[in-house]
Amino acid sequence: MAVLIALGIAVSLRGIAKDVHFERPLLAQAFTADAGFAASVPLEVVESRALLRAHPSEAPLALGAGLIDDPLLQQRHWEALYPVRLHEAQSGRMLWKAPGPDRTDCTELGRSDRVVLVDCP
């Protein structure tokens, strides 16, 4: 009896898999480390994360104008950039919304379409 039940379940699952166009590679993608990250957060956060990976540092990071002014962007940066330590200073390594800071004493470390990584004294 148990064999018949197991066989019935297997046949049912196979029929469901055909109906929903099940594909093993798509299922495997669901278990990758950053699956869906770029589609689930604002583009500024995706670009910020890429810039920080390209320019790694142990120094704390601050969010500049445009990123800290928007509560959604601020919260998503806090979540997505962990374990990077974020602080509220107006100096040191900072992420700014493009076109970047209007200060002339900052050194640009990296740039993307929406975000600029700078070091300000």
Short mmCIF file of N, CA and C in Angstrom, two decimals:
data_model
loop_
_atom_site.label_atom_id
_atom_site.label_comp_id
_atom_site.label_asym_id
_atom_site.label_seq_id
_atom_site.Cartn_x
_atom_site.Cartn_y
_atom_site.Cartn_z
N MET A 1 0.82 -1.20 0.00
CA MET A 1 0.00 0.00 0.00
C MET A 1 0.87 1.26 0.00
N ALA A 2 1.94 1.26 0.80
CA ALA A 2 2.83 2.41 0.87
C ALA A 2 3.50 2.67 -0.47
N VAL A 3 3.82 1.59 -1.18
CA VAL A 3 4.45 1.73 -2.50
C VAL A 3 3.49 2.39 -3.48
N LEU A 4 2.24 2.04 -3.44
CA LEU A 4 1.25 2.65 -4.33
C LEU A 4 1.07 4.14 -4.01
N ILE A 5 1.07 4.48 -2.73
CA ILE A 5 0.94 5.90 -2.34
C ILE A 5 2.16 6.69 -2.81
N ALA A 6 3.36 6.13 -2.61
CA ALA A 6 4.59 6.81 -3.05
C ALA A 6 4.61 6.97 -4.56
N LEU A 7 4.17 5.95 -5.26
CA LEU A 7 4.11 6.02 -6.72
C LEU A 7 3.11 7.08 -7.18
N GLY A 8 1.97 7.15 -6.52
CA GLY A 8 0.97 8.17 -6.84
C GLY A 8 1.48 9.57 -6.60
N ILE A 9 2.20 9.77 -5.52
CA ILE A 9 2.79 11.09 -5.23
C ILE A 9 3.83 11.46 -6.27
N ALA A 10 4.68 10.50 -6.64
CA ALA A 10 5.72 10.76 -7.64
C ALA A 10 5.11 11.15 -8.98
N VAL A 11 4.07 10.44 -9.41
CA VAL A 11 3.40 10.75 -10.67
C VAL A 11 2.75 12.13 -10.60
N SER A 12 2.14 12.45 -9.46
CA SER A 12 1.52 13.77 -9.28
C SER A 12 2.54 14.89 -9.36
N LEU A 13 3.68 14.72 -8.67
CA LEU A 13 4.72 15.75 -8.68
C LEU A 13 5.31 15.93 -10.07
N ARG A 14 5.44 14.84 -10.81
CA ARG A 14 5.97 14.95 -12.17
C ARG A 14 5.00 15.75 -13.05
N GLY A 15 3.70 15.50 -12.88
CA GLY A 15 2.70 16.26 -13.64
C GLY A 15 2.72 17.73 -13.28
N ILE A 16 2.87 18.04 -12.00
CA ILE A 16 2.95 19.44 -11.56
C ILE A 16 4.19 20.09 -12.13
N ALA A 17 5.34 19.39 -12.08
CA ALA A 17 6.59 19.94 -12.61
C ALA A 17 6.46 20.27 -14.09
N LYS A 18 5.77 19.43 -14.85
CA LYS A 18 5.57 19.71 -16.27
C LYS A 18 4.67 20.92 -16.46
N ASP A 19 3.63 21.04 -15.64
CA ASP A 19 2.68 22.15 -15.77
C ASP A 19 3.32 23.50 -15.48
N VAL A 20 4.25 23.56 -14.53
CA VAL A 20 4.87 24.83 -14.16
C VAL A 20 6.21 25.04 -14.86
N HIS A 21 6.53 24.15 -15.81
CA HIS A 21 7.78 24.25 -16.57
C HIS A 21 8.99 24.25 -15.65
N PHE A 22 9.03 23.28 -14.73
CA PHE A 22 10.12 23.15 -13.78
C PHE A 22 11.44 22.92 -14.50
N GLU A 23 12.46 23.68 -14.07
CA GLU A 23 13.80 23.52 -14.63
C GLU A 23 14.80 23.46 -13.49
N ARG A 24 15.59 22.40 -13.45
CA ARG A 24 16.56 22.19 -12.38
C ARG A 24 17.55 23.36 -12.25
N PRO A 25 18.10 23.95 -13.35
CA PRO A 25 19.04 25.06 -13.20
C PRO A 25 18.41 26.28 -12.49
N LEU A 26 17.13 26.52 -12.74
CA LEU A 26 16.48 27.64 -12.05
C LEU A 26 16.36 27.38 -10.56
N LEU A 27 16.08 26.15 -10.19
CA LEU A 27 16.01 25.80 -8.78
C LEU A 27 17.38 25.96 -8.13
N ALA A 28 18.43 25.57 -8.81
CA ALA A 28 19.79 25.71 -8.27
C ALA A 28 20.13 27.17 -8.04
N GLN A 29 19.67 28.07 -8.90
CA GLN A 29 19.95 29.50 -8.74
C GLN A 29 19.31 30.06 -7.48
N ALA A 30 18.23 29.48 -7.04
CA ALA A 30 17.55 29.97 -5.85
C ALA A 30 18.38 29.77 -4.59
N PHE A 31 19.36 28.89 -4.64
CA PHE A 31 20.17 28.60 -3.46
C PHE A 31 21.56 29.21 -3.52
N THR A 32 21.82 30.08 -4.48
CA THR A 32 23.12 30.76 -4.53
C THR A 32 23.14 31.89 -3.52
N ALA A 33 24.33 32.33 -3.17
CA ALA A 33 24.52 33.28 -2.07
C ALA A 33 23.73 34.58 -2.23
N ASP A 34 23.79 35.23 -3.37
CA ASP A 34 23.14 36.52 -3.55
C ASP A 34 21.96 36.44 -4.51
N ALA A 35 21.26 35.34 -4.51
CA ALA A 35 20.15 35.16 -5.43
C ALA A 35 19.10 36.25 -5.24
N GLY A 36 18.82 36.99 -6.28
CA GLY A 36 17.79 38.02 -6.24
C GLY A 36 18.20 39.32 -5.59
N PHE A 37 19.44 39.45 -5.15
CA PHE A 37 19.86 40.67 -4.44
C PHE A 37 19.67 41.90 -5.31
N ALA A 38 20.19 41.87 -6.53
CA ALA A 38 20.14 43.04 -7.40
C ALA A 38 18.72 43.44 -7.76
N ALA A 39 17.81 42.48 -7.77
CA ALA A 39 16.43 42.78 -8.13
C ALA A 39 15.61 43.24 -6.93
N SER A 40 16.13 43.06 -5.73
CA SER A 40 15.32 43.35 -4.54
C SER A 40 15.75 44.60 -3.78
N VAL A 41 16.82 45.25 -4.18
CA VAL A 41 17.26 46.47 -3.50
C VAL A 41 17.42 47.58 -4.53
N PRO A 42 17.43 48.84 -4.08
CA PRO A 42 17.65 49.95 -5.02
C PRO A 42 19.01 49.83 -5.72
N LEU A 43 19.09 50.34 -6.93
CA LEU A 43 20.33 50.25 -7.71
C LEU A 43 21.50 50.93 -7.02
N GLU A 44 21.23 51.98 -6.24
CA GLU A 44 22.31 52.65 -5.51
C GLU A 44 23.00 51.68 -4.55
N VAL A 45 22.23 50.82 -3.94
CA VAL A 45 22.78 49.85 -2.98
C VAL A 45 23.62 48.80 -3.71
N VAL A 46 23.13 48.34 -4.85
CA VAL A 46 23.88 47.36 -5.65
C VAL A 46 25.22 47.96 -6.07
N GLU A 47 25.20 49.20 -6.55
CA GLU A 47 26.43 49.85 -7.00
C GLU A 47 27.36 50.16 -5.83
N SER A 48 26.81 50.53 -4.69
CA SER A 48 27.64 50.78 -3.51
C SER A 48 28.38 49.52 -3.10
N ARG A 49 27.68 48.42 -3.09
CA ARG A 49 28.29 47.15 -2.71
C ARG A 49 29.40 46.77 -3.68
N ALA A 50 29.19 46.99 -4.96
CA ALA A 50 30.21 46.68 -5.97
C ALA A 50 31.44 47.57 -5.79
N LEU A 51 31.22 48.86 -5.52
CA LEU A 51 32.34 49.77 -5.29
C LEU A 51 33.16 49.37 -4.07
N LEU A 52 32.49 48.99 -3.01
CA LEU A 52 33.21 48.60 -1.79
C LEU A 52 33.96 47.29 -1.98
N ARG A 53 33.44 46.40 -2.80
CA ARG A 53 34.18 45.16 -3.09
C ARG A 53 35.40 45.45 -3.95
N ALA A 54 35.31 46.44 -4.82
CA ALA A 54 36.43 46.81 -5.67
C ALA A 54 37.50 47.60 -4.91
N HIS A 55 37.10 48.27 -3.82
CA HIS A 55 38.01 49.08 -3.01
C HIS A 55 37.86 48.70 -1.54
N PRO A 56 38.32 47.50 -1.16
CA PRO A 56 38.12 47.04 0.23
C PRO A 56 38.96 47.85 1.22
N SER A 57 38.42 48.00 2.42
CA SER A 57 39.11 48.71 3.49
C SER A 57 38.47 48.33 4.82
N GLU A 58 39.25 48.40 5.87
CA GLU A 58 38.75 48.14 7.22
C GLU A 58 38.17 49.42 7.85
N ALA A 59 38.40 50.56 7.22
CA ALA A 59 37.96 51.85 7.77
C ALA A 59 36.44 51.95 7.76
N PRO A 60 35.89 52.63 8.76
CA PRO A 60 34.43 52.85 8.76
C PRO A 60 34.02 53.66 7.53
N LEU A 61 32.75 53.61 7.23
CA LEU A 61 32.22 54.25 6.03
C LEU A 61 31.04 55.13 6.43
N ALA A 62 30.93 56.28 5.80
CA ALA A 62 29.79 57.16 6.04
C ALA A 62 28.99 57.31 4.74
N LEU A 63 27.72 57.59 4.90
CA LEU A 63 26.87 57.87 3.75
C LEU A 63 26.75 59.38 3.60
N GLY A 64 26.96 59.86 2.39
CA GLY A 64 26.89 61.29 2.14
C GLY A 64 25.50 61.71 1.71
N ALA A 65 25.40 62.96 1.32
CA ALA A 65 24.13 63.55 0.89
C ALA A 65 23.53 62.74 -0.24
N GLY A 66 22.21 62.63 -0.21
CA GLY A 66 21.50 61.87 -1.20
C GLY A 66 21.25 60.44 -0.76
N LEU A 67 22.21 59.85 -0.06
CA LEU A 67 22.04 58.48 0.43
C LEU A 67 21.54 58.49 1.87
N ILE A 68 22.03 59.41 2.67
CA ILE A 68 21.59 59.46 4.07
C ILE A 68 20.27 60.22 4.21
N ASP A 69 19.95 61.05 3.22
CA ASP A 69 18.71 61.84 3.28
C ASP A 69 17.47 60.99 3.00
N ASP A 70 17.64 59.90 2.28
CA ASP A 70 16.52 59.02 1.93
C ASP A 70 16.49 57.86 2.91
N PRO A 71 15.47 57.77 3.77
CA PRO A 71 15.43 56.71 4.78
C PRO A 71 15.49 55.30 4.20
N LEU A 72 14.88 55.07 3.03
CA LEU A 72 14.93 53.75 2.41
C LEU A 72 16.36 53.40 2.00
N LEU A 73 17.03 54.33 1.32
CA LEU A 73 18.41 54.07 0.90
C LEU A 73 19.33 53.87 2.10
N GLN A 74 19.12 54.67 3.13
CA GLN A 74 19.95 54.54 4.34
C GLN A 74 19.77 53.15 4.96
N GLN A 75 18.55 52.72 5.15
CA GLN A 75 18.28 51.43 5.77
C GLN A 75 18.81 50.28 4.92
N ARG A 76 18.59 50.35 3.62
CA ARG A 76 19.05 49.27 2.75
C ARG A 76 20.58 49.20 2.70
N HIS A 77 21.25 50.35 2.79
CA HIS A 77 22.71 50.33 2.86
C HIS A 77 23.18 49.67 4.15
N TRP A 78 22.55 50.01 5.25
CA TRP A 78 22.92 49.41 6.54
C TRP A 78 22.80 47.89 6.45
N GLU A 79 21.74 47.40 5.84
CA GLU A 79 21.50 45.96 5.74
C GLU A 79 22.44 45.28 4.75
N ALA A 80 22.59 45.86 3.58
CA ALA A 80 23.32 45.20 2.50
C ALA A 80 24.84 45.27 2.65
N LEU A 81 25.33 46.29 3.32
CA LEU A 81 26.78 46.45 3.41
C LEU A 81 27.38 45.80 4.65
N TYR A 82 26.55 45.22 5.50
CA TYR A 82 27.07 44.54 6.68
C TYR A 82 28.07 43.48 6.26
N PRO A 83 29.20 43.38 6.87
CA PRO A 83 29.67 43.86 8.16
C PRO A 83 30.45 45.18 8.12
N VAL A 84 30.37 45.91 7.01
CA VAL A 84 31.03 47.23 6.96
C VAL A 84 30.41 48.12 8.03
N ARG A 85 31.26 48.78 8.79
CA ARG A 85 30.77 49.67 9.84
C ARG A 85 30.41 51.03 9.23
N LEU A 86 29.17 51.44 9.42
CA LEU A 86 28.71 52.75 8.93
C LEU A 86 28.63 53.71 10.09
N HIS A 87 29.08 54.94 9.86
CA HIS A 87 28.99 55.96 10.89
C HIS A 87 28.46 57.24 10.26
N GLU A 88 28.25 58.25 11.08
CA GLU A 88 27.61 59.48 10.59
C GLU A 88 28.56 60.67 10.48
N ALA A 89 29.83 60.42 10.34
CA ALA A 89 30.80 61.50 10.23
C ALA A 89 30.74 62.13 8.84
N GLN A 90 31.30 63.31 8.71
CA GLN A 90 31.37 63.99 7.42
C GLN A 90 32.79 63.96 6.87
N SER A 91 33.55 62.96 7.28
CA SER A 91 34.93 62.80 6.80
C SER A 91 35.26 61.32 6.71
N GLY A 92 36.41 61.01 6.14
CA GLY A 92 36.82 59.63 5.95
C GLY A 92 36.23 59.06 4.66
N ARG A 93 36.15 57.74 4.60
CA ARG A 93 35.56 57.10 3.41
C ARG A 93 34.06 57.35 3.42
N MET A 94 33.55 57.81 2.29
CA MET A 94 32.13 58.15 2.20
C MET A 94 31.56 57.71 0.85
N LEU A 95 30.31 57.31 0.89
CA LEU A 95 29.56 57.05 -0.34
C LEU A 95 28.61 58.21 -0.57
N TRP A 96 28.65 58.78 -1.75
CA TRP A 96 27.79 59.89 -2.12
C TRP A 96 26.96 59.49 -3.32
N LYS A 97 25.79 60.07 -3.40
CA LYS A 97 25.00 59.91 -4.62
C LYS A 97 25.67 60.75 -5.71
N ALA A 98 25.72 60.22 -6.94
CA ALA A 98 26.36 60.93 -8.05
C ALA A 98 25.64 62.26 -8.26
N PRO A 99 26.34 63.32 -8.56
CA PRO A 99 27.67 63.42 -9.12
C PRO A 99 28.79 63.42 -8.07
N GLY A 100 28.48 63.37 -6.80
CA GLY A 100 29.51 63.32 -5.77
C GLY A 100 29.51 64.57 -4.93
N PRO A 101 30.47 64.67 -4.01
CA PRO A 101 30.52 65.82 -3.11
C PRO A 101 30.92 67.09 -3.84
N ASP A 102 30.43 68.21 -3.31
CA ASP A 102 30.83 69.50 -3.88
C ASP A 102 32.07 70.04 -3.18
N ARG A 103 32.62 69.26 -2.27
CA ARG A 103 33.86 69.65 -1.59
C ARG A 103 35.04 69.37 -2.51
N THR A 104 36.03 70.26 -2.50
CA THR A 104 37.18 70.08 -3.38
C THR A 104 38.31 69.30 -2.71
N ASP A 105 38.21 69.06 -1.41
CA ASP A 105 39.28 68.37 -0.70
C ASP A 105 39.11 66.86 -0.65
N CYS A 106 38.10 66.32 -1.32
CA CYS A 106 37.83 64.88 -1.32
C CYS A 106 38.52 64.20 -2.50
N THR A 107 39.04 63.01 -2.26
CA THR A 107 39.68 62.22 -3.30
C THR A 107 38.72 61.13 -3.75
N GLU A 108 38.46 61.07 -5.02
CA GLU A 108 37.55 60.04 -5.55
C GLU A 108 38.27 58.70 -5.64
N LEU A 109 37.69 57.67 -5.02
CA LEU A 109 38.26 56.33 -5.03
C LEU A 109 37.61 55.44 -6.09
N GLY A 110 36.34 55.70 -6.37
CA GLY A 110 35.62 54.89 -7.35
C GLY A 110 34.30 55.56 -7.70
N ARG A 111 33.78 55.20 -8.87
CA ARG A 111 32.54 55.82 -9.33
C ARG A 111 31.72 54.80 -10.12
N SER A 112 30.42 54.89 -9.96
CA SER A 112 29.50 54.11 -10.78
C SER A 112 28.47 55.09 -11.34
N ASP A 113 27.42 54.58 -11.93
CA ASP A 113 26.41 55.46 -12.52
C ASP A 113 25.69 56.31 -11.48
N ARG A 114 25.43 55.75 -10.30
CA ARG A 114 24.61 56.43 -9.30
C ARG A 114 25.33 56.78 -8.01
N VAL A 115 26.51 56.18 -7.77
CA VAL A 115 27.19 56.33 -6.48
C VAL A 115 28.66 56.63 -6.70
N VAL A 116 29.23 57.43 -5.77
CA VAL A 116 30.65 57.78 -5.82
C VAL A 116 31.25 57.46 -4.46
N LEU A 117 32.41 56.77 -4.47
CA LEU A 117 33.15 56.47 -3.25
C LEU A 117 34.31 57.45 -3.15
N VAL A 118 34.35 58.21 -2.06
CA VAL A 118 35.38 59.23 -1.87
C VAL A 118 36.04 59.09 -0.51
N ASP A 119 37.20 59.75 -0.38
CA ASP A 119 37.88 59.84 0.91
C ASP A 119 38.07 61.33 1.19
N CYS A 120 37.44 61.80 2.24
CA CYS A 120 37.48 63.22 2.58
C CYS A 120 38.21 63.40 3.92
N PRO A 121 39.13 64.37 3.99
CA PRO A 121 39.85 64.62 5.26
C PRO A 121 38.96 65.27 6.30
#
